[in-house]
Structure formats: structure tokens, C-alpha cells
CSV table of C-alpha atoms in Angstrom, one decimal:
chain,number,residue,atom,x,y,z
E,240,MET,CA,-72.9,84.9,8.2
E,241,GLY,CA,-76.6,84.6,9.1
E,242,THR,CA,-76.0,84.5,12.9
E,243,SER,CA,-78.3,86.9,14.8
E,244,GLY,CA,-77.1,88.9,17.7
E,245,LEU,CA,-78.7,90.9,20.5
E,246,THR,CA,-76.9,93.5,22.7
E,247,ILE,CA,-78.5,94.6,26.0
E,248,VAL,CA,-77.3,97.3,28.3
E,249,ARG,CA,-78.5,97.2,31.9
E,250,GLU,CA,-77.5,98.6,35.3
E,251,ARG,CA,-77.8,96.6,38.5
E,252,LYS,CA,-78.2,97.6,42.2
E,253,ALA,CA,-78.7,95.6,45.3
E,254,LYS,CA,-82.3,94.7,45.7
E,255,ARG,CA,-84.2,96.4,48.5
E,256,GLY,CA,-87.4,94.7,49.6
E,257,ASN,CA,-89.4,92.9,46.9
E,258,LYS,CA,-88.8,95.5,44.1
E,259,THR,CA,-88.2,93.8,40.8
E,260,SER,CA,-87.4,95.0,37.3
E,261,ALA,CA,-90.3,96.2,35.2
E,262,LEU,CA,-89.1,93.8,32.5
E,263,GLY,CA,-89.3,90.8,34.8
E,264,GLY,CA,-86.6,88.3,35.7
E,265,PRO,CA,-85.8,85.7,38.4
E,266,SER,CA,-87.7,86.5,41.6
E,267,GLU,CA,-84.8,85.0,43.6
E,268,SER,CA,-82.4,87.6,42.2
E,269,GLN,CA,-80.5,89.6,44.8
E,270,TYR,CA,-80.3,92.6,42.4
E,271,PHE,CA,-82.6,95.1,40.7
E,272,TYR,CA,-81.9,95.6,37.0
E,273,LYS,CA,-82.7,98.7,35.0
E,274,TYR,CA,-82.6,98.2,31.2
E,275,TYR,CA,-81.4,101.0,28.9
E,276,VAL,CA,-80.7,99.7,25.4
E,277,CYS,CA,-81.6,96.7,23.1
E,278,ILE,CA,-79.9,96.5,19.7
E,279,TYR,CA,-80.6,93.6,17.3
E,280,GLN,CA,-78.7,92.5,14.2
E,281,ARG,CA,-79.4,89.7,11.8
E,282,TYR,CA,-75.8,88.9,10.9
E,283,ASP,CA,-72.4,88.4,12.5
E,284,GLY,CA,-73.7,87.8,16.0
E,285,TYR,CA,-70.9,85.3,16.8
E,286,VAL,CA,-68.0,85.9,19.2
E,287,GLU,CA,-64.8,85.3,17.2
E,288,GLY,CA,-63.0,87.2,14.5
E,289,CYS,CA,-65.2,90.0,13.0
E,290,GLY,CA,-68.2,88.9,15.1
E,291,LEU,CA,-70.2,91.1,17.4
E,292,GLY,CA,-68.6,89.6,20.6
E,293,THR,CA,-65.1,90.8,19.6
E,294,TRP,CA,-66.4,94.2,18.5
E,295,LEU,CA,-68.1,94.7,21.9
E,296,VAL,CA,-65.0,93.7,23.7
E,297,ASN,CA,-63.0,96.3,21.8
E,298,PHE,CA,-65.6,99.0,22.4
E,299,LEU,CA,-65.9,98.3,26.1
E,300,CYS,CA,-62.1,98.2,26.6
E,301,LYS,CA,-61.7,101.5,24.9
E,302,PHE,CA,-64.6,103.0,26.9
E,303,LYS,CA,-63.1,101.8,30.2
E,304,ASP,CA,-59.6,103.2,29.2
E,305,ASN,CA,-61.1,106.6,28.4
E,306,LEU,CA,-62.8,106.7,31.8
E,307,LYS,CA,-59.7,105.6,33.5
E,308,ASN,CA,-57.5,108.2,31.8
E,309,ASP,CA,-59.9,111.1,32.4
E,310,PRO,CA,-60.1,112.1,36.1
E,311,SER,CA,-63.2,114.2,35.4
E,312,SER,CA,-65.2,111.3,33.9
E,313,TYR,CA,-67.3,108.8,35.8
E,314,LEU,CA,-69.3,105.7,34.8
E,315,ASN,CA,-72.9,106.5,33.7
E,316,THR,CA,-75.0,103.7,32.2
E,317,GLY,CA,-77.1,106.1,30.1
E,318,SER,CA,-74.0,107.6,28.5
E,319,LEU,CA,-72.5,104.1,27.9
E,320,GLY,CA,-75.7,103.2,26.1
E,321,ALA,CA,-75.8,106.4,24.0
E,322,LYS,CA,-72.1,105.9,23.1
E,323,LEU,CA,-72.8,102.3,22.1
E,324,ILE,CA,-75.7,103.2,19.9
E,325,ASN,CA,-73.6,105.9,18.1
E,326,GLU,CA,-70.8,103.4,17.5
E,327,PHE,CA,-73.2,100.8,16.2
E,328,MET,CA,-74.8,103.3,13.8
E,329,THR,CA,-71.4,104.2,12.3
E,330,SER,CA,-70.2,100.7,12.1
E,331,GLU,CA,-70.5,98.1,9.3
E,332,TYR,CA,-73.1,96.2,11.2
E,333,ASP,CA,-76.7,96.2,10.1
E,334,ALA,CA,-77.9,97.0,13.6
E,335,HIS,CA,-81.4,98.2,14.7
E,336,ILE,CA,-82.5,99.6,18.0
E,337,ILE,CA,-85.6,97.7,19.2
E,338,PRO,CA,-88.1,98.7,21.9
E,339,ILE,CA,-87.5,97.7,25.5
E,340,MET,CA,-89.9,94.9,26.2
E,341,SER,CA,-90.4,92.2,28.9
E,342,LEU,CA,-87.7,89.5,29.1
E,343,LYS,CA,-90.3,86.9,28.4
E,344,ASN,CA,-91.2,88.5,25.1
E,345,LEU,CA,-87.6,89.3,24.2
E,346,PHE,CA,-86.5,85.7,24.7
E,347,ALA,CA,-89.7,84.0,23.4
E,348,ILE,CA,-87.6,83.2,20.3
E,349,PRO,CA,-84.0,83.8,21.4
E,350,PRO,CA,-81.4,85.1,18.9
E,351,ASP,CA,-78.4,82.9,18.2
E,352,HIS,CA,-76.2,85.1,20.5
E,353,THR,CA,-77.0,87.6,23.1
E,354,TYR,CA,-74.6,89.9,24.9
E,355,ILE,CA,-75.5,91.6,28.1
E,356,ILE,CA,-73.4,94.6,29.3
E,357,THR,CA,-74.0,95.1,33.0
E,358,THR,CA,-72.8,98.1,35.0
E,359,THR,CA,-72.5,98.3,38.8
E,360,LEU,CA,-71.9,101.9,39.7
E,361,ASP,CA,-70.9,101.3,43.3
E,362,SER,CA,-68.5,98.5,42.5
E,363,GLU,CA,-64.7,98.8,42.2
E,364,PHE,CA,-63.7,100.3,38.8
E,365,ASP,CA,-62.2,97.0,37.4
E,366,ASN,CA,-65.5,95.2,38.1
E,367,SER,CA,-67.9,98.0,37.3
E,368,ILE,CA,-68.6,96.8,33.7
E,369,MET,CA,-69.1,93.1,32.9
E,370,LEU,CA,-69.9,91.4,29.6
E,371,SER,CA,-72.1,88.2,29.5
E,372,ALA,CA,-72.6,86.0,26.5
E,373,LEU,CA,-75.6,83.7,25.8
E,374,HIS,CA,-75.9,81.0,23.2
E,375,GLY,CA,-79.6,80.7,22.5
E,376,ASP,CA,-81.2,81.0,26.0
E,377,GLU,CA,-78.2,80.0,28.2
E,378,ILE,CA,-75.5,82.2,29.7
E,379,ILE,CA,-72.2,80.5,29.0
E,380,LEU,CA,-69.8,83.2,30.2
E,381,THR,CA,-69.5,86.4,32.2
E,382,ALA,CA,-66.2,88.3,32.5
E,383,ARG,CA,-64.6,91.7,32.5
E,384,PRO,CA,-64.3,92.9,28.9
E,385,GLU,CA,-60.5,92.7,29.0
E,386,ASN,CA,-60.7,89.0,30.1
E,387,PHE,CA,-63.7,88.0,27.9
E,388,LEU,CA,-62.0,86.7,24.8
E,389,GLY,CA,-59.4,84.7,26.6
E,390,LYS,CA,-62.1,83.0,28.8
E,391,TYR,CA,-64.3,82.4,25.8
E,392,GLU,CA,-61.5,80.6,24.1
E,393,TYR,CA,-61.0,78.5,27.2
E,394,TYR,CA,-64.7,77.7,27.3
E,395,ASP,CA,-64.8,76.9,23.6
E,396,THR,CA,-61.8,74.5,24.0
E,397,LEU,CA,-63.6,72.7,26.8
E,398,GLN,CA,-66.7,72.3,24.7
E,399,LYS,CA,-64.7,70.6,21.9
E,400,ASP,CA,-63.5,67.9,24.4
E,401,LYS,CA,-65.3,64.6,24.5
E,402,ASP,CA,-66.2,65.3,28.1
E,403,LYS,CA,-67.9,68.7,27.8
E,404,LYS,CA,-68.0,70.9,30.8
E,405,SER,CA,-71.2,72.5,31.9
E,406,PHE,CA,-71.6,76.2,32.8
E,407,THR,CA,-71.4,75.4,36.5
E,408,GLU,CA,-68.2,73.5,36.2
E,409,ILE,CA,-66.1,76.2,34.5
E,410,ASP,CA,-64.0,78.5,36.7
E,411,TYR,CA,-64.6,82.1,35.4
E,412,GLY,CA,-62.6,83.9,38.0
E,413,ASP,CA,-63.0,85.4,41.5
E,414,GLU,CA,-64.4,88.7,40.3
E,415,VAL,CA,-67.4,86.8,38.7
E,416,VAL,CA,-68.1,84.8,41.9
E,417,ASN,CA,-67.4,87.5,44.4
E,418,GLU,CA,-69.4,90.1,42.6
E,419,GLY,CA,-72.4,87.8,42.5
E,420,TYR,CA,-72.5,87.3,38.8
E,421,PHE,CA,-72.1,83.5,38.9
E,422,SER,CA,-75.1,82.9,41.1
E,423,GLU,CA,-77.2,85.5,39.2
E,424,ASP,CA,-76.3,83.9,35.9
E,425,GLN,CA,-77.5,80.5,37.1
E,426,LEU,CA,-80.8,82.1,38.2
E,427,PHE,CA,-81.1,83.9,34.8
E,428,ASN,CA,-80.5,80.6,32.9
E,429,LYS,CA,-83.3,78.9,34.9
E,430,PHE,CA,-85.6,81.8,34.2
E,431,LEU,CA,-84.9,81.7,30.4
E,432,LYS,CA,-85.4,77.9,30.3
E,433,ASP,CA,-88.9,78.4,31.7
E,434,ILE,CA,-89.9,80.7,28.9
E,435,PRO,CA,-91.9,78.8,26.2
E,436,PHE,CA,-91.2,79.3,22.5
E,437,THR,CA,-94.0,81.6,21.4
E,438,PHE,CA,-94.9,82.4,17.8
E,439,THR,CA,-98.0,83.4,15.9
E,440,ILE,CA,-99.6,81.7,12.8
E,441,ASN,CA,-102.6,83.3,11.1
E,442,GLY,CA,-103.4,85.3,14.2
E,443,LEU,CA,-103.1,82.3,16.5
E,444,THR,CA,-100.5,82.4,19.2
E,445,ILE,CA,-98.8,79.1,19.9
E,446,ASN,CA,-96.7,78.3,23.0
E,447,ILE,CA,-94.4,75.3,23.1
E,448,GLU,CA,-92.8,74.3,26.4
E,449,LYS,CA,-89.0,73.5,26.2
E,450,SER,CA,-88.3,69.9,27.0
E,451,TRP,CA,-84.6,70.1,27.7
């Protein structure tokens, strides 16, 4: 029950020149990311059952269906973020909007689970919204919302095997590879691993380098 969760909404565009996100991120990234929303909750951040992951999948699938069935509608990341906030505020989750801050500060003490909703406005509709899941400070899955739970179950099954598969050994589908998410996820994982644990005791800030 006491599993924390963080939901982030961001939009990506192909990087031009050396422009990088104001929030930071991997310098090697091929994309520029604009961040819209950060929502934190202390409980039910897990994927399965009544967890945040399943709730987000249902929300995003409904959102995509509404777009697809309304010819006058189009994908707008700001509208997606506003709709998400409204749904959170009327849900049973004890969710709180938190200020947009640098990724290094956001992940100094990472939540148990983080979900990143990424939009690509110039992509094909089916691939225009992707959902990524992080356990701690590592991305373990990126998929279309409609494929997410099935692929998570596949990942979870592999992790229960004696010979666990690493992130880079699991096939998450052509849309993830061809749309550049797989390589971007690996860069993001490396970036997160380099962020030290940071906390303050009696006004003294302490940084602890990760050793794994």
C-alpha cells in the first residue's frame, strides 16, 4: 500500500543544434523534451491491479480513443496534462501536483515507481503517445498504452526466472526501437544512475554516490 508513484507528462521533438531541456537530461539525447506536469502520490504507485500503472493505461487508452473518434480533435500535450490532472483530482488517489524542477532534483531520492507519458506530435497516431515505467531510477519498459500491461506482464515473468533478463535483452517491439525510445531509455537510465542520493540533515546537505 505504501508504494509511492510519480507521473510525468512531457513532449519530445527532434533536437536541433545543442538545445537541451531546461530540466536537464542526457547530453547525448537526440530529442528535446518539454515537461508539462509532475504528479506525486504516496500510495498505490505499483503497476498491477488497482495500482497507478493500470489506472494510467486506462486513462490513456480512453484519451486516444476519444481523439481517434473525433475528427475535429488533435493531440495537444497541454490538454493531455490538464485532462490528466482533472482525472487525478476526481479519482480515489491521494495525488498532489508538484512544481516542475530539474531532473537531478526530482530523482535525487527517486519514488518507488515513476511513469513518464511522452507525446510526439509529428509521429504516426498509434505511436504519438508512449508510456514508460521506472522502478526506482531505472526505466524497465516503454510501450504504447494499449500494449503496456501485456508487455509488463512479460517483463515481470522474465524477472521471476532464475536467469533474469536485463532491460537491454528484452524485446519491447518495433515501435519502441524505430521511434527511438529504446536508445533514449538507455541514455536516460545512465543519466539517472549518475545522480547521487541527496538529502539534508540539520541543514547539512549530504550526497551519496551510487555504487551499483
